[in-house]
Amino acid sequence: MEHVTVQGVEVPAVGLGTWQLTGEECYETVSAALELGYRHVDTAQMYENEAQVGRAVADSDVDRDDVWITTKVTPGNARRADVVESTEESLERLGTDYVDLLLLHWPNPLVSFRDTARGMAELRDDGRIRHAGVSNFRRWRLRRAREKSTVPILADQVRFHPFYTHGALREYCAKVDTMLTAYSPLAHGGLLDDPVLAEIGERYDKTPVQVALRWVTGFENVATVPKTTSREHLRQNIEVFDFELTDDERDRISRPSYLKSAGLFLRNEMGI
């Protein structure tokens, strides 16, 4: 498994997203992923599946220290005391003494991130989290959070895929040595039948999904957490490091005219 390295920390470049996975389906999917070689699992308080994620990790043959676990604090728990209390509850559900990365799931405009960061710093100092970060923060908000934070911000997790490139944010993250974690890297299935990705994939005997994931992971500071319940797709999603896209192919995938061709998809996805 390839890694993203930021702030001297190595993070598996492809992880498993667990949004909308619950119950035994979540447990079985995480278990299969770990068996296939995944070492990065993403969950959240809001997903209501931390217990299933933790049970799958505990039941696997993989040592806990070899699995990168990310969870997220809901915006309603953004105040310092609530960050600490809710994270302790997350750790209990996960059945672990620590998480590798704790994110604030969404900005809370009613709570200063300075207060959130104090809670994260307390958790880090006590060894209950190893790193802190944010999710769904645009560039200006991430910049302000970094200015206010008493703990280094390792990552910003955002929607990121060839139809939604977050270029300015990604460049800023690279500049300040922060990881951008891409969720929904397959555009909620909108990339499955994309002709450009299919054409490029034929050259490498890869699926459009694998080409899209290789495009995403081709940025040095970007990791990704695609979600799937299919064992075959789980396998395919980590088999993306045995080929390299050319500069021309990367340009074709992200060129402005290509993005314009995806305009209808974007309007539907964003509700505009």
PDB file of C-alpha atoms in Angstrom:
ATOM      1  CA  MET A   1       0.000   0.000   0.000  1.00  0.00           C
ATOM      2  CA  GLU A   2       1.297   3.427  -0.950  1.00  0.00           C
ATOM      3  CA  HIS A   3       1.351   6.195   1.646  1.00  0.00           C
ATOM      4  CA  VAL A   4       0.838   9.930   1.807  1.00  0.00           C
ATOM      5  CA  THR A   5       3.431  11.673   3.961  1.00  0.00           C
ATOM      6  CA  VAL A   6       2.573  14.989   5.605  1.00  0.00           C
ATOM      7  CA  GLN A   7       4.166  16.606   8.641  1.00  0.00           C
ATOM      8  CA  GLY A   8       6.397  13.550   8.854  1.00  0.00           C
ATOM      9  CA  VAL A   9       3.386  11.240   9.248  1.00  0.00           C
ATOM     10  CA  GLU A  10       2.676   8.348   6.870  1.00  0.00           C
ATOM     11  CA  VAL A  11      -0.980   7.628   6.069  1.00  0.00           C
ATOM     12  CA  PRO A  12      -2.173   4.808   3.776  1.00  0.00           C
ATOM     13  CA  ALA A  13      -3.162   6.530   0.544  1.00  0.00           C
ATOM     14  CA  VAL A  14      -6.345   4.502   0.023  1.00  0.00           C
ATOM     15  CA  GLY A  15      -8.690   3.737   2.871  1.00  0.00           C
ATOM     16  CA  LEU A  16     -12.219   2.486   3.286  1.00  0.00           C
ATOM     17  CA  GLY A  17     -15.022   4.995   3.681  1.00  0.00           C
ATOM     18  CA  THR A  18     -17.920   3.757   5.807  1.00  0.00           C
ATOM     19  CA  TRP A  19     -20.588   6.428   5.347  1.00  0.00           C
ATOM     20  CA  GLN A  20     -24.030   4.774   5.163  1.00  0.00           C
ATOM     21  CA  LEU A  21     -22.601   1.411   6.207  1.00  0.00           C
ATOM     22  CA  THR A  22     -24.318   0.090   9.314  1.00  0.00           C
ATOM     23  CA  GLY A  23     -24.835  -3.096  11.258  1.00  0.00           C
ATOM     24  CA  GLU A  24     -23.447  -6.377  10.002  1.00  0.00           C
ATOM     25  CA  GLU A  25     -22.902  -4.969   6.516  1.00  0.00           C
ATOM     26  CA  CYS A  26     -20.417  -2.497   7.983  1.00  0.00           C
ATOM     27  CA  TYR A  27     -18.710  -5.179  10.061  1.00  0.00           C
ATOM     28  CA  GLU A  28     -18.402  -7.559   7.125  1.00  0.00           C
ATOM     29  CA  THR A  29     -17.166  -4.853   4.738  1.00  0.00           C
ATOM     30  CA  VAL A  30     -14.468  -3.606   7.124  1.00  0.00           C
ATOM     31  CA  SER A  31     -13.456  -7.206   7.846  1.00  0.00           C
ATOM     32  CA  ALA A  32     -13.125  -7.968   4.131  1.00  0.00           C
ATOM     33  CA  ALA A  33     -11.159  -4.780   3.537  1.00  0.00           C
ATOM     34  CA  LEU A  34      -8.647  -5.603   6.260  1.00  0.00           C
ATOM     35  CA  GLU A  35      -8.275  -9.127   4.905  1.00  0.00           C
ATOM     36  CA  LEU A  36      -7.564  -7.722   1.428  1.00  0.00           C
ATOM     37  CA  GLY A  37      -4.850  -5.387   2.693  1.00  0.00           C
ATOM     38  CA  TYR A  38      -6.543  -2.139   3.698  1.00  0.00           C
ATOM     39  CA  ARG A  39      -4.901  -0.407   6.628  1.00  0.00           C
ATOM     40  CA  HIS A  40      -6.956   2.783   6.742  1.00  0.00           C
ATOM     41  CA  VAL A  41     -10.608   2.980   7.850  1.00  0.00           C
ATOM     42  CA  ASP A  42     -12.694   6.146   8.041  1.00  0.00           C
ATOM     43  CA  THR A  43     -15.735   6.479  10.297  1.00  0.00           C
ATOM     44  CA  ALA A  44     -17.590   9.182  12.246  1.00  0.00           C
ATOM     45  CA  GLN A  45     -19.870   9.715  15.193  1.00  0.00           C
ATOM     46  CA  MET A  46     -22.540  10.756  12.715  1.00  0.00           C
ATOM     47  CA  TYR A  47     -22.303   7.448  10.835  1.00  0.00           C
ATOM     48  CA  GLU A  48     -23.424   5.464  13.897  1.00  0.00           C
ATOM     49  CA  ASN A  49     -21.144   2.571  12.959  1.00  0.00           C
ATOM     50  CA  GLU A  50     -18.079   3.056  15.169  1.00  0.00           C
ATOM     51  CA  ALA A  51     -18.928  -0.071  17.160  1.00  0.00           C
ATOM     52  CA  GLN A  52     -19.028  -2.215  14.020  1.00  0.00           C
ATOM     53  CA  VAL A  53     -15.776  -0.719  12.726  1.00  0.00           C
ATOM     54  CA  GLY A  54     -14.066  -1.346  16.048  1.00  0.00           C
ATOM     55  CA  ARG A  55     -15.338  -4.921  16.278  1.00  0.00           C
ATOM     56  CA  ALA A  56     -14.087  -5.688  12.771  1.00  0.00           C
ATOM     57  CA  VAL A  57     -10.629  -4.348  13.607  1.00  0.00           C
ATOM     58  CA  ALA A  58     -10.531  -6.271  16.884  1.00  0.00           C
ATOM     59  CA  ASP A  59     -11.622  -9.509  15.204  1.00  0.00           C
ATOM     60  CA  SER A  60      -9.123  -9.230  12.350  1.00  0.00           C
ATOM     61  CA  ASP A  61      -5.631 -10.710  12.255  1.00  0.00           C
ATOM     62  CA  VAL A  62      -4.193  -7.208  11.839  1.00  0.00           C
ATOM     63  CA  ASP A  63      -2.619  -5.519  14.851  1.00  0.00           C
ATOM     64  CA  ARG A  64      -4.471  -2.410  15.978  1.00  0.00           C
ATOM     65  CA  ASP A  65      -1.309  -0.321  15.649  1.00  0.00           C
ATOM     66  CA  ASP A  66      -1.126  -1.232  11.954  1.00  0.00           C
ATOM     67  CA  VAL A  67      -4.583   0.196  11.159  1.00  0.00           C
ATOM     68  CA  TRP A  68      -5.082   3.923  10.683  1.00  0.00           C
ATOM     69  CA  ILE A  69      -8.496   4.798  12.142  1.00  0.00           C
ATOM     70  CA  THR A  70     -10.085   8.179  11.539  1.00  0.00           C
ATOM     71  CA  THR A  71     -13.272   9.298  13.244  1.00  0.00           C
ATOM     72  CA  LYS A  72     -15.093  12.612  13.300  1.00  0.00           C
ATOM     73  CA  VAL A  73     -16.740  14.758  15.949  1.00  0.00           C
ATOM     74  CA  THR A  74     -20.208  16.004  15.010  1.00  0.00           C
ATOM     75  CA  PRO A  75     -20.558  19.813  14.778  1.00  0.00           C
ATOM     76  CA  GLY A  76     -22.858  19.734  17.801  1.00  0.00           C
ATOM     77  CA  ASN A  77     -19.907  18.425  19.846  1.00  0.00           C
ATOM     78  CA  ALA A  78     -17.522  21.176  18.759  1.00  0.00           C
ATOM     79  CA  ARG A  79     -17.086  22.830  22.156  1.00  0.00           C
ATOM     80  CA  ARG A  80     -13.985  21.813  24.096  1.00  0.00           C
ATOM     81  CA  ALA A  81     -15.719  19.774  26.792  1.00  0.00           C
ATOM     82  CA  ASP A  82     -18.007  18.107  24.260  1.00  0.00           C
ATOM     83  CA  VAL A  83     -15.073  17.238  22.000  1.00  0.00           C
ATOM     84  CA  VAL A  84     -13.408  15.435  24.903  1.00  0.00           C
ATOM     85  CA  GLU A  85     -16.527  13.691  26.199  1.00  0.00           C
ATOM     86  CA  SER A  86     -17.835  12.594  22.792  1.00  0.00           C
ATOM     87  CA  THR A  87     -14.423  11.329  21.697  1.00  0.00           C
ATOM     88  CA  GLU A  88     -14.136   9.245  24.849  1.00  0.00           C
ATOM     89  CA  GLU A  89     -17.513   7.749  23.898  1.00  0.00           C
ATOM     90  CA  SER A  90     -16.228   7.109  20.358  1.00  0.00           C
ATOM     91  CA  LEU A  91     -13.186   5.313  21.757  1.00  0.00           C
ATOM     92  CA  GLU A  92     -15.447   3.138  23.893  1.00  0.00           C
ATOM     93  CA  ARG A  93     -17.571   2.234  20.872  1.00  0.00           C
ATOM     94  CA  LEU A  94     -14.483   1.575  18.767  1.00  0.00           C
ATOM     95  CA  GLY A  95     -12.943  -0.539  21.518  1.00  0.00           C
ATOM     96  CA  THR A  96      -9.585   1.194  21.242  1.00  0.00           C
ATOM     97  CA  ASP A  97      -7.453   3.388  23.467  1.00  0.00           C
ATOM     98  CA  TYR A  98      -6.811   5.920  20.714  1.00  0.00           C
ATOM     99  CA  VAL A  99      -7.683   6.982  17.187  1.00  0.00           C
ATOM    100  CA  ASP A 100      -5.039   7.990  14.713  1.00  0.00           C
ATOM    101  CA  LEU A 101      -6.933  11.026  13.457  1.00  0.00           C
ATOM    102  CA  LEU A 102      -9.836  12.999  14.917  1.00  0.00           C
ATOM    103  CA  LEU A 103     -11.627  15.454  12.648  1.00  0.00           C
ATOM    104  CA  LEU A 104     -14.304  18.064  13.234  1.00  0.00           C
ATOM    105  CA  HIS A 105     -16.895  16.761  10.761  1.00  0.00           C
ATOM    106  CA  TRP A 106     -18.295  20.124   9.648  1.00  0.00           C
ATOM    107  CA  PRO A 107     -17.605  23.719  10.688  1.00  0.00           C
ATOM    108  CA  ASN A 108     -19.774  25.007  13.503  1.00  0.00           C
ATOM    109  CA  PRO A 109     -20.259  28.763  13.000  1.00  0.00           C
ATOM    110  CA  LEU A 110     -21.426  29.116  16.616  1.00  0.00           C
ATOM    111  CA  VAL A 111     -18.211  27.718  18.093  1.00  0.00           C
ATOM    112  CA  SER A 112     -14.733  29.124  17.600  1.00  0.00           C
ATOM    113  CA  PHE A 113     -12.352  26.511  16.281  1.00  0.00           C
ATOM    114  CA  ARG A 114      -9.955  27.700  18.972  1.00  0.00           C
ATOM    115  CA  ASP A 115     -12.260  26.056  21.518  1.00  0.00           C
ATOM    116  CA  THR A 116     -12.540  22.863  19.445  1.00  0.00           C
ATOM    117  CA  ALA A 117      -8.766  22.715  19.096  1.00  0.00           C
ATOM    118  CA  ARG A 118      -8.307  22.976  22.857  1.00  0.00           C
ATOM    119  CA  GLY A 119     -10.345  19.821  23.266  1.00  0.00           C
ATOM    120  CA  MET A 120      -8.335  18.088  20.568  1.00  0.00           C
ATOM    121  CA  ALA A 121      -5.079  19.199  22.178  1.00  0.00           C
ATOM    122  CA  GLU A 122      -6.196  17.774  25.520  1.00  0.00           C
ATOM    123  CA  LEU A 123      -7.023  14.459  23.863  1.00  0.00           C
ATOM    124  CA  ARG A 124      -3.705  14.380  22.048  1.00  0.00           C
ATOM    125  CA  ASP A 125      -1.731  15.202  25.178  1.00  0.00           C
ATOM    126  CA  ASP A 126      -3.461  12.310  26.970  1.00  0.00           C
ATOM    127  CA  GLY A 127      -2.720   9.919  24.099  1.00  0.00           C
ATOM    128  CA  ARG A 128      -6.367   9.407  23.154  1.00  0.00           C
ATOM    129  CA  ILE A 129      -5.827  10.807  19.672  1.00  0.00           C
ATOM    130  CA  ARG A 130      -2.591  10.955  17.718  1.00  0.00           C
ATOM    131  CA  HIS A 131      -3.503  13.684  15.243  1.00  0.00           C
ATOM    132  CA  ALA A 132      -6.211  16.283  14.702  1.00  0.00           C
ATOM    133  CA  GLY A 133      -7.862  17.795  11.669  1.00  0.00           C
ATOM    134  CA  VAL A 134     -11.009  19.100  10.050  1.00  0.00           C
ATOM    135  CA  SER A 135     -13.523  18.089   7.416  1.00  0.00           C
ATOM    136  CA  ASN A 136     -15.515  20.108   4.872  1.00  0.00           C
ATOM    137  CA  PHE A 137     -13.425  23.242   5.481  1.00  0.00           C
ATOM    138  CA  ARG A 138     -12.854  25.495   2.485  1.00  0.00           C
ATOM    139  CA  ARG A 139      -9.478  27.130   2.016  1.00  0.00           C
ATOM    140  CA  TRP A 140     -10.273  30.347   3.892  1.00  0.00           C
ATOM    141  CA  ARG A 141     -11.783  28.452   6.795  1.00  0.00           C
ATOM    142  CA  LEU A 142      -8.869  26.029   6.948  1.00  0.00           C
ATOM    143  CA  ARG A 143      -6.445  28.947   6.987  1.00  0.00           C
ATOM    144  CA  ARG A 144      -8.314  30.559   9.877  1.00  0.00           C
ATOM    145  CA  ALA A 145      -8.499  27.260  11.741  1.00  0.00           C
ATOM    146  CA  ARG A 146      -4.749  26.804  11.431  1.00  0.00           C
ATOM    147  CA  GLU A 147      -4.226  30.281  12.833  1.00  0.00           C
ATOM    148  CA  LYS A 148      -6.456  29.561  15.833  1.00  0.00           C
ATOM    149  CA  SER A 149      -5.475  25.973  16.529  1.00  0.00           C
ATOM    150  CA  THR A 150      -3.332  24.929  19.474  1.00  0.00           C
ATOM    151  CA  VAL A 151      -2.726  21.559  17.788  1.00  0.00           C
ATOM    152  CA  PRO A 152      -1.309  20.919  14.290  1.00  0.00           C
ATOM    153  CA  ILE A 153      -4.011  20.267  11.685  1.00  0.00           C
ATOM    154  CA  LEU A 154      -2.923  17.167   9.834  1.00  0.00           C
ATOM    155  CA  ALA A 155      -5.786  16.879   7.348  1.00  0.00           C
ATOM    156  CA  ASP A 156      -8.863  18.392   5.755  1.00  0.00           C
ATOM    157  CA  GLN A 157     -11.340  15.825   4.438  1.00  0.00           C
ATOM    158  CA  VAL A 158     -13.478  17.117   1.568  1.00  0.00           C
ATOM    159  CA  ARG A 159     -15.388  15.906  -1.462  1.00  0.00           C
ATOM    160  CA  PHE A 160     -12.772  15.592  -4.209  1.00  0.00           C
ATOM    161  CA  HIS A 161     -12.980  13.892  -7.607  1.00  0.00           C
ATOM    162  CA  PRO A 162     -12.302  14.679 -11.287  1.00  0.00           C
ATOM    163  CA  PHE A 163     -15.611  16.570 -11.538  1.00  0.00           C
ATOM    164  CA  TYR A 164     -14.874  18.586  -8.388  1.00  0.00           C
ATOM    165  CA  THR A 165     -11.178  19.255  -8.089  1.00  0.00           C
ATOM    166  CA  HIS A 166     -10.874  21.756  -5.210  1.00  0.00           C
ATOM    167  CA  GLY A 167      -7.733  23.069  -6.935  1.00  0.00           C
ATOM    168  CA  ALA A 168      -7.152  26.099  -4.716  1.00  0.00           C
ATOM    169  CA  LEU A 169      -7.692  24.122  -1.511  1.00  0.00           C
ATOM    170  CA  ARG A 170      -5.468  21.271  -2.658  1.00  0.00           C
ATOM    171  CA  GLU A 171      -2.678  23.664  -3.583  1.00  0.00           C
ATOM    172  CA  TYR A 172      -2.990  25.403  -0.228  1.00  0.00           C
ATOM    173  CA  CYS A 173      -2.870  22.062   1.614  1.00  0.00           C
ATOM    174  CA  ALA A 174       0.268  21.108  -0.305  1.00  0.00           C
ATOM    175  CA  LYS A 175       1.849  24.460   0.529  1.00  0.00           C
ATOM    176  CA  VAL A 176       1.239  24.124   4.272  1.00  0.00           C
ATOM    177  CA  ASP A 177       2.028  20.375   4.415  1.00  0.00           C
ATOM    178  CA  THR A 178      -1.526  19.266   5.156  1.00  0.00           C
ATOM    179  CA  MET A 179      -3.206  16.146   3.799  1.00  0.00           C
ATOM    180  CA  LEU A 180      -6.333  16.488   1.730  1.00  0.00           C
ATOM    181  CA  THR A 181      -8.476  13.390   2.228  1.00  0.00           C
ATOM    182  CA  ALA A 182     -10.844  12.839  -0.674  1.00  0.00           C
ATOM    183  CA  TYR A 183     -14.274  11.480   0.101  1.00  0.00           C
ATOM    184  CA  SER A 184     -16.710  10.560  -2.686  1.00  0.00           C
ATOM    185  CA  PRO A 185     -13.729  10.182  -5.078  1.00  0.00           C
ATOM    186  CA  LEU A 186     -16.023   8.369  -7.547  1.00  0.00           C
ATOM    187  CA  ALA A 187     -18.601  11.184  -7.613  1.00  0.00           C
ATOM    188  CA  HIS A 188     -21.324   9.009  -6.092  1.00  0.00           C
ATOM    189  CA  GLY A 189     -21.065   6.645  -9.057  1.00  0.00           C
ATOM    190  CA  GLY A 190     -21.055   9.412 -11.642  1.00  0.00           C
ATOM    191  CA  LEU A 191     -17.670   8.266 -12.955  1.00  0.00           C
ATOM    192  CA  LEU A 192     -18.573   4.632 -13.573  1.00  0.00           C
ATOM    193  CA  ASP A 193     -19.480   5.063 -17.245  1.00  0.00           C
ATOM    194  CA  ASP A 194     -17.297   8.057 -18.037  1.00  0.00           C
ATOM    195  CA  PRO A 195     -15.916   7.707 -21.599  1.00  0.00           C
ATOM    196  CA  VAL A 196     -12.630   9.530 -20.963  1.00  0.00           C
ATOM    197  CA  LEU A 197     -11.795   7.346 -17.977  1.00  0.00           C
ATOM    198  CA  ALA A 198     -12.890   4.231 -19.878  1.00  0.00           C
ATOM    199  CA  GLU A 199     -10.661   5.083 -22.846  1.00  0.00           C
ATOM    200  CA  ILE A 200      -7.642   5.693 -20.635  1.00  0.00           C
ATOM    201  CA  GLY A 201      -8.391   2.566 -18.630  1.00  0.00           C
ATOM    202  CA  GLU A 202      -8.288   0.378 -21.723  1.00  0.00           C
ATOM    203  CA  ARG A 203      -4.608   1.261 -22.188  1.00  0.00           C
ATOM    204  CA  TYR A 204      -3.740  -0.087 -18.755  1.00  0.00           C
ATOM    205  CA  ASP A 205      -6.362  -2.826 -18.443  1.00  0.00           C
ATOM    206  CA  LYS A 206      -8.012  -0.837 -15.643  1.00  0.00           C
ATOM    207  CA  THR A 207     -11.591   0.174 -14.927  1.00  0.00           C
ATOM    208  CA  PRO A 208     -12.769   3.812 -15.074  1.00  0.00           C
ATOM    209  CA  VAL A 209     -12.969   3.699 -11.277  1.00  0.00           C
ATOM    210  CA  GLN A 210      -9.344   2.628 -10.986  1.00  0.00           C
ATOM    211  CA  VAL A 211      -8.265   5.402 -13.351  1.00  0.00           C
ATOM    212  CA  ALA A 212     -10.190   7.945 -11.285  1.00  0.00           C
ATOM    213  CA  LEU A 213      -8.593   6.694  -8.072  1.00  0.00           C
ATOM    214  CA  ARG A 214      -5.152   6.807  -9.667  1.00  0.00           C
ATOM    215  CA  TRP A 215      -5.834  10.392 -10.709  1.00  0.00           C
ATOM    216  CA  VAL A 216      -6.817  11.260  -7.135  1.00  0.00           C
ATOM    217  CA  THR A 217      -3.839   9.499  -5.552  1.00  0.00           C
ATOM    218  CA  GLY A 218      -1.463  11.022  -8.077  1.00  0.00           C
ATOM    219  CA  PHE A 219      -1.360  14.196  -5.988  1.00  0.00           C
ATOM    220  CA  GLU A 220       1.383  13.856  -3.408  1.00  0.00           C
ATOM    221  CA  ASN A 221      -0.662  15.211  -0.494  1.00  0.00           C
ATOM    222  CA  VAL A 222      -3.992  13.489  -1.267  1.00  0.00           C
ATOM    223  CA  ALA A 223      -5.377  10.314   0.312  1.00  0.00           C
ATOM    224  CA  THR A 224      -8.811   8.913  -0.449  1.00  0.00           C
ATOM    225  CA  VAL A 225     -11.523   6.845   1.243  1.00  0.00           C
ATOM    226  CA  PRO A 226     -13.851   5.335  -1.374  1.00  0.00           C
ATOM    227  CA  LYS A 227     -16.808   3.325  -0.139  1.00  0.00           C
ATOM    228  CA  THR A 228     -17.936  -0.002  -1.544  1.00  0.00           C
ATOM    229  CA  THR A 229     -19.451  -3.185  -0.154  1.00  0.00           C
ATOM    230  CA  SER A 230     -18.355  -5.374  -3.061  1.00  0.00           C
ATOM    231  CA  ARG A 231     -15.354  -7.566  -2.313  1.00  0.00           C
ATOM    232  CA  GLU A 232     -14.225  -7.309  -5.937  1.00  0.00           C
ATOM    233  CA  HIS A 233     -14.448  -3.535  -5.890  1.00  0.00           C
ATOM    234  CA  LEU A 234     -12.621  -3.429  -2.569  1.00  0.00           C
ATOM    235  CA  ARG A 235      -9.801  -5.342  -4.217  1.00  0.00           C
ATOM    236  CA  GLN A 236      -9.806  -3.168  -7.332  1.00  0.00           C
ATOM    237  CA  ASN A 237      -9.766   0.054  -5.321  1.00  0.00           C
ATOM    238  CA  ILE A 238      -6.348  -0.700  -3.846  1.00  0.00           C
ATOM    239  CA  GLU A 239      -4.904  -2.111  -7.070  1.00  0.00           C
ATOM    240  CA  VAL A 240      -4.198   1.334  -8.487  1.00  0.00           C
ATOM    241  CA  PHE A 241      -0.494   1.744  -7.817  1.00  0.00           C
ATOM    242  CA  ASP A 242       0.851  -0.540 -10.524  1.00  0.00           C
ATOM    243  CA  PHE A 243       0.417   2.033 -13.298  1.00  0.00           C
ATOM    244  CA  GLU A 244       1.099   5.726 -13.790  1.00  0.00           C
ATOM    245  CA  LEU A 245      -1.008   8.230 -15.704  1.00  0.00           C
ATOM    246  CA  THR A 246       0.860  10.467 -18.103  1.00  0.00           C
ATOM    247  CA  ASP A 247       0.691  14.228 -17.748  1.00  0.00           C
ATOM    248  CA  ASP A 248      -1.481  14.331 -20.842  1.00  0.00           C
ATOM    249  CA  GLU A 249      -3.897  11.788 -19.401  1.00  0.00           C
ATOM    250  CA  ARG A 250      -4.114  13.670 -16.121  1.00  0.00           C
ATOM    251  CA  ASP A 251      -4.793  16.868 -18.054  1.00  0.00           C
ATOM    252  CA  ARG A 252      -7.515  15.191 -20.066  1.00  0.00           C
ATOM    253  CA  ILE A 253      -9.210  13.976 -16.910  1.00  0.00           C
ATOM    254  CA  SER A 254      -9.209  17.400 -15.278  1.00  0.00           C
ATOM    255  CA  ARG A 255      -9.248  19.762 -18.267  1.00  0.00           C
ATOM    256  CA  PRO A 256     -11.778  22.629 -18.140  1.00  0.00           C
ATOM    257  CA  SER A 257     -13.700  21.372 -21.172  1.00  0.00           C
ATOM    258  CA  TYR A 258     -14.073  18.008 -19.453  1.00  0.00           C
ATOM    259  CA  LEU A 259     -15.378  19.684 -16.338  1.00  0.00           C
ATOM    260  CA  LYS A 260     -17.873  21.602 -18.428  1.00  0.00           C
ATOM    261  CA  SER A 261     -19.098  18.342 -19.897  1.00  0.00           C
ATOM    262  CA  ALA A 262     -19.823  17.236 -16.331  1.00  0.00           C
ATOM    263  CA  GLY A 263     -21.860  20.363 -15.625  1.00  0.00           C
ATOM    264  CA  LEU A 264     -25.185  18.591 -15.523  1.00  0.00           C
ATOM    265  CA  PHE A 265     -23.821  16.077 -13.030  1.00  0.00           C
ATOM    266  CA  LEU A 266     -22.479  18.846 -10.813  1.00  0.00           C
ATOM    267  CA  ARG A 267     -25.730  20.798 -10.911  1.00  0.00           C
ATOM    268  CA  ASN A 268     -27.646  17.695  -9.904  1.00  0.00           C
ATOM    269  CA  GLU A 269     -25.163  16.800  -7.157  1.00  0.00           C
ATOM    270  CA  MET A 270     -25.098  20.295  -5.682  1.00  0.00           C
ATOM    271  CA  GLY A 271     -28.821  20.915  -6.087  1.00  0.00           C
ATOM    272  CA  ILE A 272     -28.448  24.010  -8.266  1.00  0.00           C
TER     273      ILE A 272
END
